[in-house]
XYZ file of C-alpha atoms in Angstrom:
666
model
C -1.578 218.675 214.512
C -1.174 221.119 211.673
C -2.977 224.354 211.052
C -2.676 226.684 208.113
C -1.395 230.129 208.982
C -4.704 231.721 208.067
C -6.556 229.455 210.502
C -7.967 232.217 212.709
C -9.079 234.228 209.705
C -10.912 231.188 208.327
C -12.936 230.904 211.527
C -13.576 234.629 211.435
C -14.881 234.529 207.861
C -17.141 231.588 208.749
C -18.714 233.581 211.561
C -17.382 231.346 214.336
C -15.195 234.111 215.751
C -15.926 237.838 215.933
C -13.495 240.639 215.149
C -13.344 241.807 218.771
C -12.366 238.325 219.925
C -9.418 238.198 217.544
C -8.470 241.753 218.447
C -8.349 240.881 222.154
C -5.907 238.060 221.448
C -3.739 240.239 219.227
C -3.376 242.713 222.092
C -2.522 240.178 224.789
C -0.713 237.270 223.125
C 2.573 239.132 222.365
C 3.080 239.863 226.082
C 3.300 236.113 226.723
C 5.175 235.180 223.580
C 2.280 233.104 222.292
C 2.374 232.655 218.517
C 1.031 229.121 218.042
C -2.159 229.434 215.989
C -3.647 226.208 217.291
C -3.389 227.414 220.866
C -4.629 230.862 219.893
C -7.683 229.248 218.286
C -8.561 227.474 221.525
C -8.060 230.663 223.513
C -10.277 232.526 221.039
C -13.054 230.017 221.767
C -12.818 230.944 225.470
C -13.029 234.670 224.636
C -16.042 233.891 222.440
C -17.906 231.831 225.068
C -19.739 234.678 226.927
C -21.169 235.910 223.617
C -22.948 232.548 223.381
C -24.114 232.593 226.995
C -21.326 230.405 228.383
C -18.894 231.228 231.168
C -16.126 229.361 229.373
C -15.377 226.945 226.546
C -15.551 223.167 226.543
C -13.039 222.764 223.745
C -14.062 219.267 222.672
C -17.649 220.435 222.073
C -17.115 223.668 220.143
C -17.092 222.028 216.713
C -20.121 219.814 217.325
C -22.118 222.721 218.742
C -21.291 224.965 215.781
C -22.083 222.305 213.188
C -25.353 221.392 214.930
C -26.398 225.040 214.861
C -25.306 225.367 211.238
C -27.472 222.405 210.273
C -30.505 224.081 211.860
C -30.075 227.489 210.270
C -32.667 228.642 207.787
C -31.833 227.948 204.134
C -30.901 231.558 203.424
C -28.442 231.571 206.350
C -26.988 228.102 205.975
C -23.526 227.540 204.561
C -20.940 224.815 204.843
C -17.544 226.420 205.313
C -14.545 224.119 205.157
C -12.761 224.901 208.416
C -9.448 223.583 209.764
C -10.902 222.010 212.893
C -8.455 219.997 215.025
C -8.675 216.283 214.303
C -8.038 215.029 217.843
C -10.119 216.908 220.445
C -8.217 215.592 223.480
C -4.847 216.424 221.929
C -6.111 219.871 220.960
C -7.306 220.560 224.498
C -3.991 219.479 226.034
C -2.103 221.626 223.533
C -4.187 224.725 224.311
C -3.847 224.161 228.065
C -0.049 224.126 227.667
C -0.059 227.756 226.508
C 1.944 230.214 228.622
C -1.262 232.270 228.722
C -3.152 229.536 230.625
C -3.154 228.816 234.353
C -3.937 225.214 235.328
C -3.943 226.189 239.016
C -6.119 229.317 239.314
C -5.092 229.990 242.913
C -1.364 229.602 242.324
C 0.226 233.050 242.965
C 2.862 232.364 240.304
C 0.268 232.048 237.531
C -2.341 234.572 238.644
C -1.284 237.044 235.977
C -2.175 234.637 233.167
C -5.274 235.757 231.230
C -6.855 232.288 230.924
C -7.816 229.746 233.572
C -8.680 226.045 233.473
C -11.338 224.920 235.935
C -11.442 221.178 236.586
C -14.961 219.776 236.912
C -15.986 216.420 238.355
C -18.793 215.554 235.929
C -17.746 217.468 232.806
C -14.607 218.206 230.871
C -12.370 221.035 232.120
C -13.646 224.519 231.363
C -11.352 227.103 229.760
C -12.315 230.596 230.948
C -10.878 234.018 230.551
C -9.445 235.255 233.841
C -12.258 237.796 233.993
C -15.002 235.154 233.738
C -13.236 232.936 236.263
C -12.893 235.757 238.788
C -16.509 236.745 238.242
C -17.715 233.237 239.095
C -15.246 232.896 241.968
C -16.441 236.153 243.536
C -20.080 235.148 243.238
C -19.378 231.758 244.802
C -17.272 233.272 247.569
C -19.864 235.901 248.491
C -22.721 233.403 248.464
C -20.826 230.888 250.619
C -19.896 233.643 253.076
C -23.490 234.841 253.274
C -24.820 231.295 253.652
C -22.371 230.688 256.467
C -23.815 233.504 258.599
C -27.386 232.549 259.510
C -29.081 234.605 262.183
C -28.564 233.311 265.703
C -31.644 232.787 267.842
C -30.525 235.701 270.013
C -30.667 238.007 266.958
C -34.270 237.121 266.140
C -37.534 238.094 267.843
C -38.862 235.336 270.104
C -42.213 235.311 268.341
C -40.942 235.330 264.734
C -41.707 231.664 263.983
C -45.123 231.948 265.603
C -45.915 235.090 263.633
C -44.912 233.436 260.343
C -46.957 230.347 261.232
C -50.007 232.506 261.911
C -50.111 233.468 258.241
C -50.254 229.860 257.074
C -52.706 227.061 257.594
C -52.069 224.247 260.076
C -48.825 222.253 259.721
C -49.262 219.373 257.328
C -51.522 221.365 255.015
C -50.742 222.426 251.462
C -48.956 225.482 252.868
C -46.348 223.450 254.736
C -43.536 223.811 252.213
C -44.263 227.543 251.836
C -44.147 227.954 255.607
C -40.803 226.127 255.806
C -39.401 228.277 252.979
C -40.564 231.483 254.700
C -39.017 230.306 257.968
C -35.751 229.564 256.155
C -35.727 233.062 254.639
C -36.434 234.648 258.050
C -33.498 232.883 259.683
C -30.968 233.202 256.851
C -29.026 235.970 255.177
C -29.421 233.999 251.954
C -32.526 232.152 250.826
C -33.073 230.757 247.330
C -36.651 229.708 246.607
C -37.291 227.893 243.351
C -40.530 226.565 241.921
C -42.750 226.716 238.880
C -45.518 229.264 238.269
C -48.193 229.353 240.955
C -46.218 227.377 243.537
C -46.417 230.188 246.069
C -43.097 232.037 245.835
C -44.718 235.460 246.094
C -47.293 234.115 248.577
C -44.563 233.143 251.039
C -42.599 236.377 250.505
C -45.691 238.449 251.286
C -46.133 236.620 254.574
C -42.418 236.720 255.332
C -42.366 240.509 254.934
C -45.524 240.878 257.023
C -43.953 238.836 259.821
C -40.647 240.732 259.663
C -42.446 244.080 259.796
C -44.671 242.942 262.656
C -41.759 241.692 264.782
C -39.119 244.283 263.866
C -37.091 245.367 266.899
C -35.585 248.470 265.346
C -37.033 251.902 266.011
C -36.973 252.736 262.318
C -39.294 250.897 259.891
C -37.901 247.794 258.240
C -36.372 248.693 254.866
C -37.320 246.350 252.026
C -36.083 246.447 248.421
C -38.032 244.557 245.740
C -36.599 244.012 242.283
C -36.831 241.926 239.118
C -34.747 241.851 235.918
C -37.375 243.624 233.795
C -39.893 246.374 234.425
C -42.768 244.086 233.488
C -41.620 241.430 235.953
C -41.232 244.089 238.661
C -44.787 245.330 238.134
C -46.096 241.777 238.143
C -44.186 241.078 241.361
C -45.797 244.035 243.123
C -49.264 243.085 241.878
C -48.768 239.504 243.047
C -47.688 240.691 246.491
C -50.841 242.764 246.762
C -52.987 239.799 245.713
C -51.204 237.537 248.208
C -52.007 239.894 251.089
C -55.663 240.363 250.203
C -57.817 239.189 253.076
C -54.899 238.746 255.489
C -55.404 240.366 258.892
C -52.554 242.823 259.473
C -51.849 245.578 261.938
C -52.402 249.010 260.346
C -48.712 249.944 260.517
C -47.722 246.653 258.850
C -50.326 246.987 256.097
C -49.245 250.580 255.512
C -45.575 249.577 255.242
C -46.363 246.802 252.772
C -48.644 249.047 250.733
C -45.825 251.561 250.311
C -43.417 249.007 248.841
C -42.111 249.659 245.352
C -40.648 247.164 242.910
C -37.921 248.213 240.501
C -35.695 246.659 237.913
C -32.437 245.322 239.323
C -30.587 247.890 237.241
C -32.603 250.738 238.743
C -32.257 249.313 242.257
C -28.481 249.292 241.885
C -28.428 252.663 240.149
C -26.910 251.404 236.902
C -27.324 254.112 234.296
C -26.240 254.412 230.686
C -22.629 254.722 231.832
C -22.796 251.205 233.295
C -21.355 252.090 236.702
C -23.633 251.199 239.655
C -24.441 253.771 242.316
C -24.596 251.007 244.922
C -21.680 248.642 245.445
C -19.612 247.142 248.259
C -18.412 250.579 249.329
C -21.909 252.037 249.192
C -24.392 249.208 249.791
C -28.142 249.410 249.562
C -29.823 250.744 252.704
C -32.116 247.708 252.861
C -32.658 245.141 255.591
C -34.300 242.750 253.124
C -33.612 242.476 249.382
C -36.018 240.319 247.369
C -35.298 239.577 243.700
C -37.842 237.747 241.530
C -37.312 235.947 238.200
C -33.670 235.186 239.023
C -33.465 232.746 236.101
C -33.152 235.894 233.954
C -30.205 237.272 235.958
C -26.789 236.807 234.344
C -23.402 236.443 236.009
C -22.456 240.105 235.719
C -25.710 241.369 237.216
C -25.621 238.794 240.022
C -22.134 239.878 241.045
C -23.246 243.519 241.166
C -26.316 242.589 243.199
C -24.214 240.694 245.737
C -21.712 243.537 245.984
C -24.487 246.049 246.660
C -26.370 243.986 249.258
C -25.164 244.566 252.817
C -23.609 241.441 254.398
C -26.074 241.849 257.274
C -29.187 242.040 255.098
C -31.464 239.177 254.126
C -31.189 238.334 250.425
C -34.117 236.344 249.036
C -33.807 235.050 245.467
C -36.909 233.699 243.704
C -37.161 231.929 240.388
C -37.998 228.910 238.271
C -34.895 226.949 237.364
C -36.652 225.284 234.406
C -37.344 228.556 232.586
C -35.092 230.044 229.953
C -31.726 231.180 231.248
C -30.524 234.769 231.002
C -29.866 236.291 227.606
C -26.294 237.075 228.668
C -23.638 234.780 230.120
C -24.489 232.231 232.764
C -27.313 230.119 234.141
C -26.979 231.439 237.664
C -30.148 230.128 239.280
C -29.693 226.649 237.837
C -26.089 226.539 239.042
C -27.013 227.685 242.554
C -29.634 225.003 243.129
C -28.260 222.150 241.004
C -26.337 220.213 243.644
C -29.041 220.763 246.269
C -31.943 219.579 244.118
C -29.946 216.632 242.814
C -29.435 215.535 246.419
C -25.663 215.747 246.469
C -24.453 215.580 250.079
C -21.614 218.016 249.379
C -24.016 220.756 248.229
C -22.739 223.915 249.909
C -26.075 225.756 249.817
C -28.275 222.833 250.920
C -29.414 224.804 253.976
C -30.316 227.851 251.892
C -32.437 226.403 249.083
C -36.161 225.640 249.199
C -38.108 224.085 246.342
C -41.862 224.593 246.021
C -43.595 221.833 244.100
C -47.379 222.291 244.224
C -48.739 224.730 241.656
C -52.040 226.507 242.218
C -51.995 228.498 238.989
C -53.236 225.635 236.833
C -55.997 224.306 239.076
C -58.486 225.312 236.367
C -56.295 223.935 233.573
C -55.083 220.417 234.432
C -53.744 219.732 230.940
C -51.489 222.795 231.115
C -50.378 221.686 234.578
C -49.595 218.194 233.287
C -47.516 219.540 230.406
C -45.605 221.933 232.679
C -44.898 219.162 235.197
C -43.709 216.773 232.502
C -41.330 219.352 231.049
C -39.673 220.131 234.375
C -36.409 218.434 235.191
C -34.127 216.471 232.918
C -36.105 213.274 232.276
C -37.249 212.450 228.748
C -39.581 209.693 229.954
C -42.695 211.868 229.874
C -42.272 213.481 226.457
C -44.911 211.214 224.916
C -47.326 212.468 227.562
C -46.479 216.056 226.596
C -47.155 215.321 222.929
C -50.516 213.706 223.758
C -51.582 216.681 225.856
C -50.389 219.151 223.226
C -52.495 217.292 220.682
C -55.530 218.290 222.747
C -56.215 215.051 224.620
C -58.457 216.032 227.562
C -57.638 214.776 231.042
C -61.363 214.656 231.779
C -63.155 212.882 228.882
C -66.418 214.745 229.455
C -64.782 218.155 229.162
C -62.902 219.802 226.323
C -59.150 220.188 226.693
C -57.755 223.639 227.455
C -54.936 222.988 224.987
C -55.626 223.687 221.298
C -53.494 222.620 218.367
C -54.178 225.238 215.710
C -52.508 223.273 212.942
C -49.170 223.366 211.164
C -47.942 226.009 208.699
C -47.506 224.895 205.108
C -44.811 225.799 202.585
C -46.393 227.229 199.400
C -43.705 225.550 197.277
C -40.432 223.688 197.655
C -37.563 225.705 199.063
C -39.849 228.258 200.735
C -40.305 228.353 204.482
C -43.745 227.304 205.790
C -46.158 230.080 206.720
C -49.454 230.148 208.618
C -52.615 229.794 206.562
C -55.329 232.438 206.572
C -57.421 230.193 208.819
C -54.529 229.810 211.274
C -53.914 233.557 211.352
C -57.618 234.099 211.994
C -57.429 231.664 214.925
C -54.436 233.577 216.334
C -56.239 236.923 215.976
C -59.704 235.878 217.205
C -59.064 236.317 220.969
C -57.921 239.899 220.307
C -61.009 240.541 218.204
C -64.029 238.934 219.843
C -62.538 237.346 222.967
C -62.654 233.757 224.155
C -64.474 231.608 226.689
C -62.463 230.684 229.767
C -62.624 226.922 229.896
C -61.202 226.181 233.331
C -63.272 223.685 235.310
C -64.278 226.325 237.846
C -65.478 228.939 235.365
C -66.723 227.246 232.188
C -69.136 230.017 231.213
C -66.960 233.046 231.942
C -66.074 235.148 228.891
C -62.816 237.015 228.390
C -63.819 239.878 226.055
C -61.781 240.815 223.014
C -60.080 244.164 223.448
C -60.834 245.179 219.852
C -64.551 244.512 220.331
C -64.573 246.692 223.459
C -62.667 249.430 221.692
C -64.974 249.313 218.668
C -67.903 250.280 220.903
C -66.265 253.654 221.454
C -66.008 254.568 217.764
C -68.508 256.508 215.679
C -69.583 255.684 212.136
C -66.457 257.313 210.664
C -64.051 255.506 212.997
C -63.409 258.505 215.255
C -63.430 258.081 219.056
C -66.635 259.041 220.789
C -66.950 260.788 224.132
C -67.433 257.397 225.767
C -63.936 256.249 224.801
C -62.457 258.962 227.028
C -63.939 257.190 230.044
C -61.026 255.822 232.072
C -63.056 252.899 233.379
C -63.644 251.754 229.783
C -59.978 252.309 228.946
C -58.917 250.160 231.897
C -61.340 247.452 230.773
C -59.798 247.583 227.279
C -56.275 247.352 228.718
C -57.289 244.443 230.952
C -58.883 242.641 228.007
C -55.690 243.039 225.981
C -53.644 241.617 228.862
C -55.792 238.490 228.835
C -54.197 237.080 225.680
C -50.882 237.074 223.894
C -49.307 235.485 220.826
C -45.762 234.284 221.519
C -43.256 233.144 218.915
C -39.934 231.359 219.002
C -38.263 233.594 216.406
C -38.333 237.265 215.492
C -37.927 236.789 211.733
C -39.374 234.435 209.145
C -42.976 233.753 208.102
C -43.767 232.402 211.590
C -41.732 235.012 213.443
C -42.784 237.983 215.540
C -42.345 240.554 212.793
C -44.576 238.768 210.253
C -47.158 237.826 212.872
C -47.284 241.396 214.168
C -48.128 242.723 210.709
C -50.785 240.071 210.100
C -52.451 240.501 213.494
C -52.370 244.310 213.365
C -54.108 244.229 209.968
C -56.882 242.019 211.325
C -57.359 244.219 214.383
C -57.703 247.321 212.223
C -60.193 245.525 210.006
C -62.224 244.518 213.060
C -62.263 248.068 214.425
C -63.664 249.318 211.119
C -65.946 246.357 210.416
C -69.137 248.084 211.580
C -68.244 251.563 210.329
C -69.256 253.296 207.122
C -67.462 252.411 203.933
C -64.173 254.295 203.658
C -63.928 254.935 207.409
C -60.415 255.375 208.779
C -58.931 255.126 212.249
C -57.284 258.228 213.733
C -53.523 258.032 213.219
C -50.413 259.961 214.235
C -47.286 258.819 212.431
C -47.041 255.030 212.902
C -49.543 255.128 215.771
C -53.184 254.328 215.080
C -56.046 254.115 217.544
C -55.902 250.672 219.164
C -52.283 249.885 218.294
C -50.533 247.741 220.920
C -47.177 248.990 222.228
C -44.291 247.108 223.811
C -41.637 249.312 225.446
C -38.129 247.988 224.717
C -35.944 250.201 226.917
C -36.149 251.740 230.373
C -37.226 255.382 230.434
C -37.244 256.680 233.986
C -38.355 260.182 232.988
C -41.777 258.849 231.965
C -41.679 255.885 234.363
C -41.821 253.280 231.625
C -39.759 250.107 231.811
C -38.547 247.606 229.258
C -41.450 245.157 228.845
C -44.282 247.557 229.699
C -47.295 247.138 227.425
C -49.901 249.730 226.521
C -52.371 250.761 223.834
C -52.864 253.848 221.700
C -56.105 255.337 223.058
C -57.249 258.937 223.682
C -56.783 261.471 226.448
C -59.443 263.654 228.049
C -59.452 265.932 225.015
C -59.877 263.085 222.553
C -56.281 263.253 221.241
C -54.287 260.095 220.587
C -52.084 259.087 223.498
C -50.383 255.991 224.873
C -52.369 254.441 227.725
C -50.727 252.101 230.249
C -52.150 250.217 233.238
C -51.570 251.989 236.571
C -52.722 249.496 239.220
C -52.018 251.787 242.162
C -53.736 254.895 240.832
C -57.391 255.662 241.432
C -58.180 255.563 237.714
C -56.097 252.487 236.910
C -54.799 254.198 233.751
C -52.060 256.670 232.982
C -51.335 258.447 229.721
C -47.998 259.193 228.107
C -47.711 261.518 225.135
C -46.828 259.651 221.946
C -43.928 262.054 221.438
C -42.419 260.970 224.787
C -42.554 257.248 224.213
C -39.155 255.526 224.539
C -38.078 252.872 222.023
C -40.977 250.519 221.401
C -42.479 248.049 218.971
C -45.781 246.287 218.361
C -47.138 243.977 221.056
C -49.642 241.682 219.327
C -46.835 239.130 218.965
C -43.806 238.811 221.239
C -40.876 236.464 221.616
C -41.095 233.977 224.460
C -38.053 235.663 226.019
C -39.929 238.978 226.176
C -42.871 237.293 227.907
C -40.863 235.997 230.869
C -42.276 237.406 234.069
C -45.759 237.779 232.546
C -48.883 235.638 232.624
C -52.035 235.621 230.519
C -55.363 233.812 230.622
C -54.719 232.414 227.139
C -51.453 232.047 225.245
C -50.869 231.065 221.627
C -47.360 229.827 220.868
C -46.050 229.755 217.301
C -43.128 227.507 216.420
C -40.665 228.626 213.769
C -41.906 226.327 210.998
C -38.518 224.610 210.829
C -35.945 223.027 213.086
C -34.109 225.702 215.049
C -31.425 225.779 217.762
C -33.517 228.395 219.577
C -36.417 225.971 220.001
C -35.686 224.005 223.153
C -37.570 222.302 225.937
C -36.967 225.349 228.130
C -38.499 227.620 225.497
C -41.616 225.449 225.231
C -41.877 225.221 229.028
C -41.604 228.987 229.378
C -44.284 229.519 226.721
C -46.657 226.971 228.266
C -46.305 228.384 231.764
C -47.267 231.899 230.673
C -50.849 230.594 230.342
C -53.195 230.462 233.344
C -56.348 229.043 231.748
C -55.650 227.754 228.249
C -52.860 227.275 225.761
C -52.849 227.053 221.971
C -49.951 226.311 219.659
C -49.218 226.371 215.968
C -46.670 224.032 214.444
C -46.077 220.449 213.415
C -45.814 217.563 215.879
C -42.411 216.643 214.449
C -41.133 220.162 215.017
C -42.462 220.148 218.570
C -40.848 216.787 219.278
C -37.557 218.113 217.917
C -37.775 221.174 220.187
C -38.556 219.062 223.246
C -35.518 216.885 222.587
C -33.170 219.880 222.678
C -31.977 221.394 225.963
C -30.298 224.690 226.803
C -26.844 223.814 228.073
C -24.689 226.577 229.508
C -21.033 225.795 230.215
C -20.218 227.124 233.676
C -17.925 226.568 236.649
C -20.108 228.271 239.257
C -21.499 225.068 240.773
C -17.976 223.648 241.129
C -16.680 226.837 242.700
C -19.596 226.852 245.158
C -18.633 223.331 246.205
C -15.007 224.352 246.609
C -13.886 222.033 243.843
């Protein structure tokens, strides 16, 4: 095995390695006398792994993964660097593992100072991790196993707890049976992991669990409950869903009052993680909560999970909710998938088998069977049902006498060779129409119901010159406009390119402005302040606690009581349902007519339009399509070619991790 001396620099110039990864090795390698460039290359791949979402490096797969991604890059980004890859992958791996910087026995005291660790895995090749990433996964596994091993004894629980939980569900054997069993598991355990697709009842069971715990609490002080989600939008949605789940349930006044006072926060805010990065709550100062419930755990990365576990009292109940088939976290790890993998695959050695509940029956798509069929077919690892997905996505109705709730809007076309495809004017009009005039809800239970277009509602409040009238100051109308906007969203796979968020945002914003001025006098203009014009949609992109706006919050530029432009956001718990934030106080934000699928996690809309990239892309995976599809409650539309969709469905997100093995004690 020979490598040129400039090997590491070649990989740096090709974009495989980053400067900070090489710098880290330069600092550490001399302490261990490591000078072999081949071994240093392998170690650099392990340092690089978290940047790509992995906990460590599978050395035999690094080249194939890089070249596959390179082949899918857009023409302007693609290049074919000649790199000195090792010729024999197995020999390369053995050579790297022989480095004095690598520990083959992570728990051996004599090698615990080595900065790299090899984790043997039963069903995959060994994983090379930095010591930091290994210890992070080991701590998570250790804390979860310890928590799982301490269920509540019968003597610690109220005698009537099971009966109280059962009273909130229908008779045993009904559709609520699996939700009841999951709630009972969470009541009796210090760790409960509940996984299931959208509408399977995760929030439904948590609402009833909390009601039962409050009703049977033995302590003199009220039960302390902490609710959190990875993003502000998901936290708001969680709280709204809890309120919906409790509607119509008979509760004692004190219990209803306690549940009404619950707040949901981002995980970062719950833990007190500020700009400095140090959490206020940790093992030495845990959260003062008897129950900690975290939603959308598929979005939680390894680092955040470890901080959450550290900050949760060993005596508290920790309830983790999520959909394992959704996109994994942006940062390193696929925590939820790793926690439930062995259990859901039926492995008898699964350490957490007594702490995981899977909900399988979705109620969200009862009005949209085609969407339900697509979501069900995309779940799991089987490719057998992909043809069914393609048929449904082509608009084949499940009920021949009724139109499908899935629309194929067409495929973008390249104007000439060598230019990326772009949506046609007709396709852009189809994407914009639900914002402009609305759309008919086509679910079987509400075929004649109309979801109004937010722009049409807003246009009613403008005078002949485009200025807001007195009527537009009415908060009831503003809430109706905000609700109408929340009924529909355009989602895209990419940010850039002709089919990306940035281009779609410009095209949709132009059509909205044209619609707002369509019935006005010639030359009419919309009120504007800097980049903000009346009716502009806003997506907050960072947490701003001073104005109580979270990353993911969505609002519109409307007017305040004096008729001045302001940012209006939904406020479900206020009497008016709307709150205003001065445009000058807005945190970092962007347009919200088009969003990435990642940004839409934790949200749901009556109608969703999903735009593929217009080319093969490593970002387009089955998980991305599944996440886009399951944002829709009533109907789903998509723009792209069938070949591109098939290519996306054949690609899976694979995160290299050792967490499942460490949980099993392997």
